[in-house]
Amino acid sequence: MKTIELLPKNVTYYKANLHCHTTISDGRMTPEEVKKHYQEKGYQVIAFTDHDHYVNHSELCDEHFIAIAALETDMNQAGDMLWKVRRTWHMNWYDTCPDQSREIKEALVRPEVPYEDMDAVNAYTEKMSKLGFLGCYNHPYWSLQTCDEYTKLKGLWAMEIYNHGCEMDGLYGYHQQAYDEMLRSGQRIFCVATDDNHNSVPVDSGLYDSFGGYVMIGAESFTYAGIIEALKKGNFYSCCAPDGQGVAPELLEFTLTGNHVHVKCTPADKIFLKTRGRNCYRASARPGETITEADFELNGEDGFIRLDVSDGKGRHTFSNAYFLEEF
């Protein structure tokens, strides 16, 4: 029976922050400072997603670092309510072909789209996708949005399952339930953990918004095209470390052979395999010990599977969801 690698093994995994703000919008660090700051923590990839500014920071790319051309756009609820209670769509756009159609892309950074008009919201997504952008739906909890709203989104590549800046801002960072709701509604999208850093508080404040949400990208080559291709295929997993210290468990193997799932990771406390319904496959270490492997037999009615591996210290590693009917 054929073994399917849900995560590829014979590639190199690169550490990435896919949501970042600099002095070009409302961040406190310059792009050059952000690059240095993150490289010192072992990152190789940053997507510079400044608000309403499309900038290709190709000058920052070298043999050790890749800057993804990107931006964040917003579409806000109409009315005279205070900003703190206004619902909003925030989306990141990652450019798969930054050398093409630059002027057209720059003209689309401030979408004149009514918040409540889902046809218009989805039409904007379609327009950006045709220009070569991968669209990501950001922080639904912080955005004060409901399942009835975000499950109407169409055509997106991914959504945030964890946003570290939102977690530091007011415990709005975790979006596992929203991700499951999207999947159960029929959306087949990936999930990412991000920082959404602005770096406006001291590093030692306990509320610092860098180094808490990241993605490990399994790419065949360390090039712009190689990183983008891995993102397109979903060859990555996401991690959150809410204390901004240390690393979440690494995924070393994640395979499917018939109905058998095998997981191998660096030392962890629990390995949970989530599904479409309430059924969850579980493996746990005994108190004071760790586990590094788990094997699960699926029941054939699980719909999709996704991993949540935790270390017992608040750090989690999330896989993308895999729909079993595709295999």
Short mmCIF file of C-alpha atoms in Angstrom, two decimals:
data_model
loop_
_atom_site.label_atom_id
_atom_site.label_comp_id
_atom_site.label_asym_id
_atom_site.label_seq_id
_atom_site.Cartn_x
_atom_site.Cartn_y
_atom_site.Cartn_z
CA MET A 1 0.00 0.00 0.00
CA LYS A 2 1.34 3.41 -0.96
CA THR A 3 2.54 5.76 1.78
CA ILE A 4 1.65 9.41 1.18
CA GLU A 5 3.87 12.09 2.69
CA LEU A 6 1.44 14.74 3.89
CA LEU A 7 4.52 16.80 4.71
CA PRO A 8 7.51 16.23 2.41
CA LYS A 9 10.60 14.80 4.09
CA ASN A 10 13.36 15.29 1.53
CA VAL A 11 13.30 19.09 1.62
CA THR A 12 14.72 21.80 3.85
CA TYR A 13 12.38 23.66 6.18
CA TYR A 14 12.81 27.43 6.46
CA LYS A 15 11.46 29.61 9.27
CA ALA A 16 9.15 32.41 8.14
CA ASN A 17 7.05 35.27 9.49
CA LEU A 18 4.22 35.94 7.04
CA HIS A 19 2.69 39.03 8.70
CA CYS A 20 4.94 42.00 9.44
CA HIS A 21 4.69 45.79 9.63
CA THR A 22 7.48 48.33 9.29
CA THR A 23 7.87 52.10 9.24
CA ILE A 24 6.38 52.05 5.76
CA SER A 25 3.02 51.76 7.53
CA ASP A 26 2.51 51.59 11.32
CA GLY A 27 5.51 49.53 12.46
CA ARG A 28 8.40 50.95 14.46
CA MET A 29 11.31 49.24 12.65
CA THR A 30 12.57 49.82 9.14
CA PRO A 31 12.55 46.85 6.76
CA GLU A 32 16.31 46.59 7.18
CA GLU A 33 15.97 46.52 10.97
CA VAL A 34 13.25 43.87 10.76
CA LYS A 35 15.46 41.69 8.59
CA LYS A 36 18.35 41.90 11.07
CA HIS A 37 16.05 41.40 14.07
CA TYR A 38 14.53 38.22 12.66
CA GLN A 39 17.72 36.79 11.23
CA GLU A 40 19.20 36.93 14.72
CA LYS A 41 16.39 34.58 15.78
CA GLY A 42 16.97 32.11 12.96
CA TYR A 43 14.40 33.29 10.43
CA GLN A 44 15.12 33.02 6.70
CA VAL A 45 11.87 34.41 5.22
CA ILE A 46 9.78 37.51 5.96
CA ALA A 47 6.64 38.67 4.15
CA PHE A 48 6.49 42.46 4.49
CA THR A 49 2.74 43.08 4.74
CA ASP A 50 2.54 46.81 5.37
CA HIS A 51 -0.95 48.32 5.40
CA ASP A 52 -2.08 49.63 2.01
CA HIS A 53 1.47 49.71 0.63
CA TYR A 54 2.68 47.23 -1.95
CA VAL A 55 6.50 47.14 -1.85
CA ASN A 56 8.89 44.60 -3.31
CA HIS A 57 11.90 44.56 -0.98
CA SER A 58 14.06 42.61 -3.42
CA GLU A 59 17.10 44.57 -2.24
CA LEU A 60 16.89 42.66 1.06
CA CYS A 61 17.12 39.24 -0.59
CA ASP A 62 20.41 37.38 -0.48
CA GLU A 63 21.65 33.81 -0.16
CA HIS A 64 20.47 33.69 3.47
CA PHE A 65 17.23 35.71 3.36
CA ILE A 66 14.12 36.05 1.20
CA ALA A 67 11.74 39.01 1.42
CA ILE A 68 8.30 38.19 0.06
CA ALA A 69 6.57 41.08 -1.69
CA ALA A 70 3.23 41.47 0.07
CA LEU A 71 0.72 43.84 1.64
CA GLU A 72 -2.27 43.93 3.98
CA THR A 73 -5.58 45.45 2.92
CA ASP A 74 -8.70 46.25 4.92
CA MET A 75 -12.41 46.73 4.26
CA ASN A 76 -14.24 48.30 7.20
CA GLN A 77 -17.84 48.18 8.37
CA ALA A 78 -19.78 51.32 7.46
CA GLY A 79 -21.42 53.52 10.07
CA ASP A 80 -20.56 56.03 12.78
CA MET A 81 -19.62 53.51 15.49
CA LEU A 82 -16.29 53.77 17.30
CA TRP A 83 -13.34 51.99 15.69
CA LYS A 84 -13.03 49.61 18.66
CA VAL A 85 -16.41 48.03 17.82
CA ARG A 86 -16.24 48.28 14.02
CA ARG A 87 -15.97 44.95 12.18
CA THR A 88 -13.35 44.71 9.47
CA TRP A 89 -11.92 42.41 6.83
CA HIS A 90 -8.12 42.28 6.96
CA MET A 91 -6.34 40.23 4.34
CA ASN A 92 -2.71 39.62 3.46
CA TRP A 93 -1.64 39.23 -0.14
CA TYR A 94 1.58 37.42 -1.06
CA ASP A 95 2.89 38.12 -4.54
CA THR A 96 3.88 35.00 -6.47
CA CYS A 97 5.22 37.02 -9.42
CA PRO A 98 6.57 40.36 -8.13
CA ASP A 99 8.24 41.21 -11.44
CA GLN A 100 4.90 41.50 -13.25
CA SER A 101 2.12 44.14 -13.37
CA ARG A 102 3.60 46.32 -10.63
CA GLU A 103 1.63 49.47 -11.47
CA ILE A 104 -1.66 47.57 -11.59
CA LYS A 105 -0.94 45.98 -8.22
CA GLU A 106 -0.07 49.31 -6.62
CA ALA A 107 -3.45 50.69 -7.74
CA LEU A 108 -5.37 47.97 -5.87
CA VAL A 109 -3.94 48.45 -2.38
CA ARG A 110 -6.96 50.38 -1.06
CA PRO A 111 -10.04 48.44 -2.11
CA GLU A 112 -13.18 50.57 -2.32
CA VAL A 113 -15.36 47.67 -1.28
CA PRO A 114 -18.34 47.87 1.10
CA TYR A 115 -17.80 45.61 4.09
CA GLU A 116 -21.26 44.04 3.88
CA ASP A 117 -21.13 43.31 0.13
CA MET A 118 -19.75 39.76 0.05
CA ASP A 119 -19.99 39.58 -3.73
CA ALA A 120 -17.72 42.63 -3.95
CA VAL A 121 -15.36 41.28 -1.27
CA ASN A 122 -15.01 38.00 -3.15
CA ALA A 123 -14.66 39.81 -6.48
CA TYR A 124 -11.71 41.72 -5.03
CA THR A 125 -10.15 38.42 -3.93
CA GLU A 126 -10.63 37.05 -7.43
CA LYS A 127 -9.02 40.13 -8.97
CA MET A 128 -5.99 39.90 -6.66
CA SER A 129 -5.66 36.17 -7.30
CA LYS A 130 -5.62 36.72 -11.06
CA LEU A 131 -2.75 39.16 -10.55
CA GLY A 132 -0.76 36.39 -8.86
CA PHE A 133 -1.43 37.01 -5.17
CA LEU A 134 -2.06 34.33 -2.56
CA GLY A 135 -4.79 35.68 -0.26
CA CYS A 136 -4.87 35.09 3.49
CA TYR A 137 -7.75 35.96 5.82
CA ASN A 138 -6.43 37.55 9.01
CA HIS A 139 -7.38 37.45 12.71
CA PRO A 140 -11.18 36.90 12.70
CA TYR A 141 -11.37 37.16 16.51
CA TRP A 142 -9.68 40.59 16.64
CA SER A 143 -11.83 41.66 13.67
CA LEU A 144 -15.01 40.93 15.70
CA GLN A 145 -16.33 38.66 12.97
CA THR A 146 -18.66 35.69 13.12
CA CYS A 147 -18.89 32.31 11.45
CA ASP A 148 -21.86 33.52 9.39
CA GLU A 149 -19.62 36.19 7.89
CA TYR A 150 -16.27 34.56 7.22
CA THR A 151 -17.63 31.27 5.87
CA LYS A 152 -18.97 33.32 2.93
CA LEU A 153 -15.43 34.18 1.83
CA LYS A 154 -14.29 32.52 -1.40
CA GLY A 155 -11.06 31.97 -3.27
CA LEU A 156 -8.57 32.45 -0.44
CA TRP A 157 -5.36 30.46 -0.11
CA ALA A 158 -5.15 30.44 3.71
CA MET A 159 -6.27 31.98 6.98
CA GLU A 160 -4.50 32.74 10.23
CA ILE A 161 -4.83 30.04 12.88
CA TYR A 162 -2.72 32.10 15.30
CA ASN A 163 -1.79 35.79 15.31
CA HIS A 164 0.77 36.69 17.96
CA GLY A 165 0.23 40.44 17.84
CA CYS A 166 -3.50 39.96 18.45
CA GLU A 167 -2.78 37.60 21.33
CA MET A 168 -0.53 40.19 22.96
CA ASP A 169 -3.07 42.93 22.19
CA GLY A 170 -5.98 41.36 24.04
CA LEU A 171 -6.03 37.54 23.85
CA TYR A 172 -7.45 37.61 20.33
CA GLY A 173 -4.80 35.39 18.78
CA TYR A 174 -6.14 31.84 18.55
CA HIS A 175 -8.39 30.87 15.64
CA GLN A 176 -8.56 27.06 15.66
CA GLN A 177 -12.35 27.07 15.91
CA ALA A 178 -12.67 29.56 13.06
CA TYR A 179 -10.38 27.39 10.93
CA ASP A 180 -12.48 24.30 11.64
CA GLU A 181 -15.66 26.24 10.85
CA MET A 182 -14.21 27.30 7.52
CA LEU A 183 -13.23 23.71 6.72
CA ARG A 184 -16.63 22.34 7.75
CA SER A 185 -18.35 24.92 5.56
CA GLY A 186 -16.55 23.50 2.53
CA GLN A 187 -13.56 25.84 2.34
CA ARG A 188 -10.34 24.03 1.43
CA ILE A 189 -7.76 26.44 2.68
CA PHE A 190 -4.47 26.27 4.54
CA CYS A 191 -3.66 27.84 7.90
CA VAL A 192 -0.72 29.98 9.02
CA ALA A 193 0.62 31.24 12.34
CA THR A 194 2.02 34.76 12.18
CA ASP A 195 3.43 37.58 14.28
CA ASP A 196 1.65 40.65 12.86
CA ASN A 197 4.46 42.53 14.56
CA HIS A 198 4.62 46.30 14.96
CA ASN A 199 7.42 46.30 17.58
CA SER A 200 5.95 49.21 19.53
CA VAL A 201 6.69 47.90 23.03
CA PRO A 202 10.02 46.92 24.63
CA VAL A 203 11.40 43.46 23.86
CA ASP A 204 11.39 42.55 27.55
CA SER A 205 7.88 43.90 28.27
CA GLY A 206 6.18 40.52 28.20
CA LEU A 207 3.88 41.89 25.49
CA TYR A 208 6.35 41.94 22.60
CA ASP A 209 4.74 40.99 19.30
CA SER A 210 7.65 39.31 17.52
CA PHE A 211 8.75 35.66 17.54
CA GLY A 212 5.44 34.15 18.67
CA GLY A 213 3.87 32.91 15.43
CA TYR A 214 5.80 31.41 12.55
CA VAL A 215 5.63 28.99 9.63
CA MET A 216 8.11 26.26 8.69
CA ILE A 217 8.19 26.08 4.89
CA GLY A 218 9.43 22.89 3.23
CA ALA A 219 10.98 24.09 -0.02
CA GLU A 220 13.01 22.24 -2.62
CA SER A 221 15.16 25.32 -3.22
CA PHE A 222 15.90 28.45 -1.21
CA THR A 223 14.74 30.85 -3.88
CA TYR A 224 11.76 33.18 -4.16
CA ALA A 225 10.12 30.77 -6.59
CA GLY A 226 10.94 27.78 -4.39
CA ILE A 227 9.37 29.33 -1.29
CA ILE A 228 6.27 30.42 -3.21
CA GLU A 229 5.83 26.98 -4.76
CA ALA A 230 5.97 25.35 -1.32
CA LEU A 231 3.37 27.80 -0.01
CA LYS A 232 1.08 27.13 -2.97
CA LYS A 233 1.25 23.38 -2.39
CA GLY A 234 0.76 23.63 1.37
CA ASN A 235 4.18 22.17 2.11
CA PHE A 236 4.48 23.87 5.47
CA TYR A 237 3.28 23.77 9.05
CA SER A 238 2.61 26.51 11.58
CA CYS A 239 3.84 27.11 15.12
CA CYS A 240 2.95 29.36 18.02
CA ALA A 241 5.09 30.17 21.04
CA PRO A 242 3.00 32.71 22.97
CA ASP A 243 5.82 33.54 25.37
CA GLY A 244 7.96 34.60 22.40
CA GLN A 245 10.65 32.24 23.63
CA GLY A 246 11.86 28.90 22.39
CA VAL A 247 10.30 26.85 19.63
CA ALA A 248 7.23 24.68 19.25
CA PRO A 249 7.64 20.98 18.42
CA GLU A 250 8.99 20.28 14.95
CA LEU A 251 7.12 17.91 12.64
CA LEU A 252 9.54 15.33 11.26
CA GLU A 253 7.12 12.88 9.63
CA PHE A 254 3.42 13.04 8.83
CA THR A 255 2.30 10.20 6.57
CA LEU A 256 -0.87 8.43 5.49
CA THR A 257 -0.93 4.75 4.48
CA GLY A 258 -4.47 3.63 3.79
CA ASN A 259 -6.28 4.53 7.01
CA HIS A 260 -3.07 4.60 9.04
CA VAL A 261 -1.55 7.93 10.09
CA HIS A 262 2.01 8.11 11.38
CA VAL A 263 3.41 11.18 13.15
CA LYS A 264 6.98 11.79 14.26
CA CYS A 265 8.08 15.00 15.97
CA THR A 266 10.60 16.48 18.36
CA PRO A 267 9.74 15.94 22.06
CA ALA A 268 6.13 16.88 22.79
CA ASP A 269 3.54 16.48 25.50
CA LYS A 270 0.50 15.68 23.35
CA ILE A 271 -0.22 14.76 19.73
CA PHE A 272 -3.85 15.36 18.72
CA LEU A 273 -5.26 14.54 15.30
CA LYS A 274 -8.38 16.64 14.75
CA THR A 275 -11.14 15.71 12.29
CA ARG A 276 -14.29 17.13 10.70
CA GLY A 277 -16.45 16.06 13.65
CA ARG A 278 -15.94 15.57 17.38
CA ASN A 279 -13.78 12.50 16.89
CA CYS A 280 -10.18 13.28 17.85
CA TYR A 281 -7.27 10.83 17.85
CA ARG A 282 -4.98 11.40 20.81
CA ALA A 283 -1.58 10.44 22.17
CA SER A 284 -0.16 11.86 25.38
CA ALA A 285 3.02 11.59 27.40
CA ARG A 286 2.87 10.60 31.03
CA PRO A 287 3.50 13.41 33.55
CA GLY A 288 7.14 14.48 33.43
CA GLU A 289 7.82 12.60 30.19
CA THR A 290 7.62 13.37 26.47
CA ILE A 291 6.56 11.57 23.30
CA THR A 292 8.00 11.78 19.80
CA GLU A 293 5.73 9.47 17.79
CA ALA A 294 2.11 8.47 17.40
CA ASP A 295 0.14 6.11 15.17
CA PHE A 296 -3.57 6.39 14.53
CA GLU A 297 -6.10 4.21 12.66
CA LEU A 298 -8.75 6.34 10.98
CA ASN A 299 -12.36 5.20 10.91
CA GLY A 300 -13.02 6.10 7.27
CA GLU A 301 -15.54 8.80 8.16
CA ASP A 302 -13.25 11.57 9.37
CA GLY A 303 -13.60 13.97 6.44
CA PHE A 304 -10.37 15.82 7.05
CA ILE A 305 -7.45 15.53 9.47
CA ARG A 306 -5.13 18.12 10.94
CA LEU A 307 -2.47 17.95 13.64
CA ASP A 308 -2.15 19.92 16.87
CA VAL A 309 1.07 18.99 18.65
CA SER A 310 1.80 20.71 21.97
CA ASP A 311 4.74 20.77 24.36
CA GLY A 312 2.88 21.33 27.65
CA LYS A 313 4.34 24.84 27.93
CA GLY A 314 1.81 26.66 25.77
CA ARG A 315 3.54 26.08 22.44
CA HIS A 316 1.60 24.43 19.63
CA THR A 317 2.37 23.15 16.16
CA PHE A 318 -0.47 23.06 13.64
CA SER A 319 -0.56 21.21 10.34
CA ASN A 320 -2.77 22.19 7.47
CA ALA A 321 -6.00 20.25 7.04
CA TYR A 322 -5.94 17.31 4.64
CA PHE A 323 -9.20 16.16 3.07
CA LEU A 324 -9.08 12.37 2.93
CA GLU A 325 -11.19 12.06 -0.22
CA GLU A 326 -8.31 13.64 -2.13
CA PHE A 327 -6.06 10.63 -1.51
#
